[in-house]
Amino acid sequence: GESVGLHLPTLSVQEGDNSIINCAYSNSASDYFIWYKQESGKGPQFIIDIRSNMDKRQGQRVTVLLNKTVKHLSLQIAATQPGDSAVYFCAENIDFGNEKLTFGTGTRLTIIP
Amino acid sequence: DAGVTQSPTHLIKTRGQQVTLRCSPKSGHDTVSWYQQALGQGPQFIFQYYEEEERQRGNFPDRFSGHQFPNYSSELNVNALLLGDSALYLCASSSLSRPQETQYFGPGTRLLVL
């Protein structure tokens, strides 16, 4: 079945540098995409979302880019901090709102002091 | 304002047993979704409850069942436990009347089946 996948399972970044986490999705019908951060022993925490009618959305220190042509999603974290160390998941759903989310495997981001 | 809460935090069961996990949604939310997260994997959707009925279901066997109560809290029941049911079970709440809001996840219940 169609699912969300990630290019890299791990990513190490120097503190203060920018991080880019990538995600590929295969369901062209997906309408809504979300990035979650999951720290050890905790549930996923919402970071930022984007609808399919947008290409870019910015939040505090984070930017999500959506390229529907190649079905690619990325999360950019500016000036990474030690607290950014976590596993990051992208998730998609085919109906904006409260339908089921399909998650990828995740990327573990490690910040090097 | 309390977020999504789940109980218990950890649980150990043996094969063949039954387990019940509980979830209280975020205040103001009326919809509860359950996810299973195996170690090193992303969460997998089990089912969603709204108005005390199962609204959507993922690819999970009938051993997985649920319930939603009038106060919107929910239970996940798993019968005839298998070793492969060992996972972190996550509850997420949302509001169908406010679809612009995303789902909020609880801390999860870690289930170990021996």
CSV table of C-alpha atoms in Angstrom, one decimal:
chain,number,residue,atom,x,y,z
A,1,GLY,CA,0.0,0.0,0.0
A,2,GLU,CA,1.0,3.6,-0.3
A,3,SER,CA,2.9,5.0,2.6
A,4,VAL,CA,5.1,7.9,3.7
A,5,GLY,CA,8.8,7.3,3.7
A,6,LEU,CA,12.0,9.1,4.7
A,7,HIS,CA,15.3,9.3,2.9
A,8,LEU,CA,17.6,9.2,5.8
A,9,PRO,CA,17.2,7.4,9.1
A,10,THR,CA,19.8,9.4,11.0
A,11,LEU,CA,21.1,12.9,10.8
A,12,SER,CA,23.9,14.6,12.8
A,13,VAL,CA,24.2,18.4,12.8
A,14,GLN,CA,26.5,20.8,14.6
A,15,GLU,CA,24.8,23.0,17.1
A,16,GLY,CA,23.9,26.3,15.5
A,17,ASP,CA,23.8,25.0,12.0
A,18,ASN,CA,20.6,24.5,10.0
A,19,SER,CA,19.0,21.0,9.7
A,20,ILE,CA,17.1,19.7,6.8
A,21,ILE,CA,15.0,16.5,7.1
A,22,ASN,CA,13.5,15.0,4.0
A,23,CYS,CA,10.4,12.9,3.4
A,24,ALA,CA,9.0,11.3,0.3
A,25,TYR,CA,5.3,10.4,0.0
A,26,SER,CA,3.7,8.3,-2.6
A,27,ASN,CA,0.0,9.0,-2.3
A,28,SER,CA,-0.8,11.8,-4.8
A,29,ALA,CA,-4.2,12.2,-3.2
A,30,SER,CA,-2.7,13.3,0.1
A,31,ASP,CA,-4.0,16.7,1.0
A,32,TYR,CA,-2.4,17.5,4.3
A,33,PHE,CA,1.1,17.0,5.7
A,34,ILE,CA,2.4,17.3,9.2
A,35,TRP,CA,5.8,17.2,10.9
A,36,TYR,CA,6.0,15.7,14.4
A,37,LYS,CA,8.9,15.6,16.8
A,38,GLN,CA,9.1,12.7,19.2
A,39,GLU,CA,11.5,12.8,22.2
A,40,SER,CA,12.4,9.6,24.0
A,41,GLY,CA,9.6,8.3,26.2
A,42,LYS,CA,7.1,10.9,24.8
A,43,GLY,CA,4.3,11.0,22.3
A,44,PRO,CA,4.7,12.8,19.0
A,45,GLN,CA,4.6,16.6,19.3
A,46,PHE,CA,3.2,18.8,16.5
A,47,ILE,CA,5.7,21.0,14.9
A,48,ILE,CA,4.2,22.4,11.7
A,49,ASP,CA,1.7,21.5,9.0
A,50,ILE,CA,1.0,22.3,5.4
A,51,ARG,CA,-1.8,21.8,3.0
A,52,SER,CA,-1.4,20.6,-0.5
A,53,ASN,CA,-2.4,24.0,-1.9
A,54,MET,CA,0.8,25.6,-0.4
A,55,ASP,CA,4.5,25.2,-1.3
A,56,LYS,CA,6.0,26.7,1.9
A,57,ARG,CA,5.0,27.5,5.4
A,58,GLN,CA,7.1,29.0,8.1
A,59,GLY,CA,6.9,28.8,11.9
A,60,GLN,CA,9.3,29.7,14.7
A,61,ARG,CA,12.7,28.4,13.5
A,62,VAL,CA,11.0,25.9,11.3
A,63,THR,CA,10.0,25.9,7.6
A,64,VAL,CA,8.2,23.2,5.7
A,65,LEU,CA,8.5,22.9,2.0
A,66,LEU,CA,6.2,20.8,-0.2
A,67,ASN,CA,7.0,19.8,-3.8
A,68,LYS,CA,4.0,18.1,-5.2
A,69,THR,CA,5.6,17.4,-8.5
A,70,VAL,CA,8.1,15.0,-7.0
A,71,LYS,CA,6.0,14.2,-3.9
A,72,HIS,CA,8.6,15.5,-1.5
A,73,LEU,CA,8.4,17.2,1.8
A,74,SER,CA,11.1,18.7,3.9
A,75,LEU,CA,11.5,20.2,7.3
A,76,GLN,CA,14.1,22.9,7.8
A,77,ILE,CA,15.2,23.8,11.4
A,78,ALA,CA,17.2,27.0,11.7
A,79,ALA,CA,20.0,27.4,14.2
A,80,THR,CA,19.6,23.9,15.8
A,81,GLN,CA,19.8,23.6,19.5
A,82,PRO,CA,20.5,20.6,21.8
A,83,GLY,CA,16.8,20.5,22.5
A,84,ASP,CA,16.1,19.7,18.9
A,85,SER,CA,17.6,16.2,19.3
A,86,ALA,CA,14.7,13.8,18.7
A,87,VAL,CA,13.1,11.6,16.0
A,88,TYR,CA,11.2,13.5,13.4
A,89,PHE,CA,8.2,12.1,11.5
A,90,CYS,CA,6.4,13.3,8.6
A,91,ALA,CA,2.7,12.3,8.3
A,92,GLU,CA,0.1,12.6,5.6
A,93,ASN,CA,-3.6,12.3,5.4
A,94,ILE,CA,-5.9,12.4,2.4
A,95,ASP,CA,-8.5,14.6,4.0
A,96,PHE,CA,-7.6,17.8,5.9
A,97,GLY,CA,-8.9,17.5,9.4
A,98,ASN,CA,-9.2,14.6,11.6
A,99,GLU,CA,-8.8,11.6,9.5
A,100,LYS,CA,-6.2,8.9,10.0
A,101,LEU,CA,-2.6,9.9,9.6
A,102,THR,CA,0.0,7.8,7.8
A,103,PHE,CA,3.4,8.1,9.3
A,104,GLY,CA,6.9,7.5,7.9
A,105,THR,CA,9.6,5.6,9.7
A,106,GLY,CA,11.2,8.7,11.1
A,107,THR,CA,14.6,10.4,11.1
A,108,ARG,CA,16.7,10.6,14.2
A,109,LEU,CA,18.3,14.1,14.5
A,110,THR,CA,21.3,14.4,16.8
A,111,ILE,CA,22.8,17.8,17.6
A,112,ILE,CA,26.5,17.8,18.1
A,113,PRO,CA,27.7,20.4,20.7
B,1,ASP,CA,-5.5,22.7,30.7
B,2,ALA,CA,-4.5,19.0,30.8
B,3,GLY,CA,-3.5,17.6,27.5
B,4,VAL,CA,-4.1,14.0,26.4
B,5,THR,CA,-3.5,11.6,29.2
B,6,GLN,CA,-3.1,7.8,29.0
B,7,SER,CA,-2.9,5.0,31.5
B,8,PRO,CA,-1.1,3.0,32.5
B,9,THR,CA,2.3,4.2,31.4
B,10,HIS,CA,3.8,0.7,31.3
B,11,LEU,CA,2.3,-2.8,31.2
B,12,ILE,CA,3.6,-6.3,31.0
B,13,LYS,CA,1.4,-9.2,29.9
B,14,THR,CA,1.9,-12.7,28.7
B,15,ARG,CA,0.8,-14.2,25.4
B,16,GLY,CA,-2.9,-15.0,25.2
B,17,GLN,CA,-3.9,-12.5,27.8
B,18,GLN,CA,-6.1,-9.5,27.3
B,19,VAL,CA,-5.3,-5.8,27.9
B,20,THR,CA,-7.2,-2.6,28.3
B,21,LEU,CA,-5.6,0.8,27.8
B,22,ARG,CA,-7.2,4.1,28.6
B,23,CYS,CA,-7.1,7.6,27.2
B,24,SER,CA,-8.6,10.9,28.2
B,25,PRO,CA,-8.7,13.5,25.4
B,26,LYS,CA,-7.6,17.1,25.6
B,27,SER,CA,-10.3,19.4,27.0
B,28,GLY,CA,-12.7,20.4,24.2
B,29,HIS,CA,-11.8,17.5,22.0
B,30,ASP,CA,-14.4,14.9,21.0
B,31,THR,CA,-12.5,12.5,18.7
B,32,VAL,CA,-10.0,9.9,19.8
B,33,SER,CA,-7.6,8.0,17.6
B,34,TRP,CA,-5.4,5.1,18.6
B,35,TYR,CA,-2.0,4.3,17.1
B,36,GLN,CA,0.5,1.5,17.5
B,37,GLN,CA,4.1,2.3,17.4
B,38,ALA,CA,6.6,-0.6,17.2
B,39,LEU,CA,10.2,0.1,18.2
B,40,GLY,CA,12.0,2.1,15.6
B,41,GLN,CA,8.9,2.6,13.5
B,42,GLY,CA,6.4,5.3,12.9
B,43,PRO,CA,2.9,5.1,14.5
B,44,GLN,CA,0.3,3.0,12.7
B,45,PHE,CA,-3.3,4.0,12.8
B,46,ILE,CA,-5.5,1.5,14.6
B,47,PHE,CA,-8.9,3.2,14.7
B,48,GLN,CA,-10.8,6.4,15.5
B,49,TYR,CA,-13.8,7.0,17.7
B,50,TYR,CA,-16.3,9.8,17.5
B,51,GLU,CA,-19.7,10.0,19.2
B,52,GLU,CA,-19.0,6.6,20.8
B,53,GLU,CA,-18.7,4.9,17.5
B,54,GLU,CA,-15.8,3.6,15.5
B,55,ARG,CA,-15.5,6.0,12.6
B,56,GLN,CA,-12.4,4.7,10.8
B,57,ARG,CA,-10.2,1.6,11.1
B,58,GLY,CA,-6.7,0.8,10.0
B,59,ASN,CA,-5.4,-2.6,9.0
B,60,PHE,CA,-5.6,-4.3,12.4
B,61,PRO,CA,-7.3,-7.6,13.3
B,62,ASP,CA,-10.5,-7.8,15.2
B,63,ARG,CA,-8.5,-8.7,18.3
B,64,PHE,CA,-8.1,-4.9,18.6
B,65,SER,CA,-11.3,-3.3,19.7
B,66,GLY,CA,-12.2,0.0,21.4
B,67,HIS,CA,-14.8,2.0,23.1
B,68,GLN,CA,-15.6,5.7,23.6
B,69,PHE,CA,-17.6,6.9,26.6
B,70,PRO,CA,-20.0,9.8,26.8
B,71,ASN,CA,-17.2,12.0,28.4
B,72,TYR,CA,-15.2,11.3,25.2
B,73,SER,CA,-12.6,9.2,27.0
B,74,SER,CA,-11.7,6.0,25.2
B,75,GLU,CA,-10.4,2.5,25.8
B,76,LEU,CA,-8.4,0.2,23.6
B,77,ASN,CA,-8.7,-3.5,24.1
B,78,VAL,CA,-6.5,-6.2,22.7
B,79,ASN,CA,-7.4,-9.8,23.1
B,80,ALA,CA,-5.3,-13.0,22.7
B,81,LEU,CA,-2.1,-11.0,22.9
B,82,LEU,CA,0.8,-11.9,20.7
B,83,LEU,CA,4.5,-11.2,21.1
B,84,GLY,CA,4.2,-8.8,18.1
B,85,ASP,CA,1.7,-6.7,20.0
B,86,SER,CA,4.6,-5.3,22.1
B,87,ALA,CA,4.7,-1.6,21.2
B,88,LEU,CA,4.0,1.9,22.4
B,89,TYR,CA,0.2,2.6,22.1
B,90,LEU,CA,-0.5,6.2,21.4
B,91,CYS,CA,-3.8,8.0,21.8
B,92,ALA,CA,-4.5,11.2,19.9
B,93,SER,CA,-7.4,13.6,20.3
B,94,SER,CA,-8.9,16.1,18.0
B,95,SER,CA,-12.2,17.9,17.3
B,96,LEU,CA,-14.2,17.2,14.2
B,97,SER,CA,-15.8,20.6,14.6
B,98,ARG,CA,-12.4,22.3,14.3
B,99,PRO,CA,-10.6,20.4,11.5
B,100,GLN,CA,-8.1,23.2,11.2
B,101,GLU,CA,-6.5,21.9,14.5
B,102,THR,CA,-4.2,18.9,14.3
B,103,GLN,CA,-4.3,15.9,16.5
B,104,TYR,CA,-2.6,16.0,19.9
B,105,PHE,CA,-0.9,12.9,21.1
B,106,GLY,CA,-0.6,11.5,24.6
B,107,PRO,CA,2.6,10.1,26.1
B,108,GLY,CA,1.6,6.5,25.2
B,109,THR,CA,1.4,3.2,27.1
B,110,ARG,CA,4.3,0.9,26.5
B,111,LEU,CA,3.1,-2.7,26.4
B,112,LEU,CA,5.4,-5.6,26.6
B,113,VAL,CA,4.1,-9.1,25.8
B,114,LEU,CA,6.2,-12.0,27.1
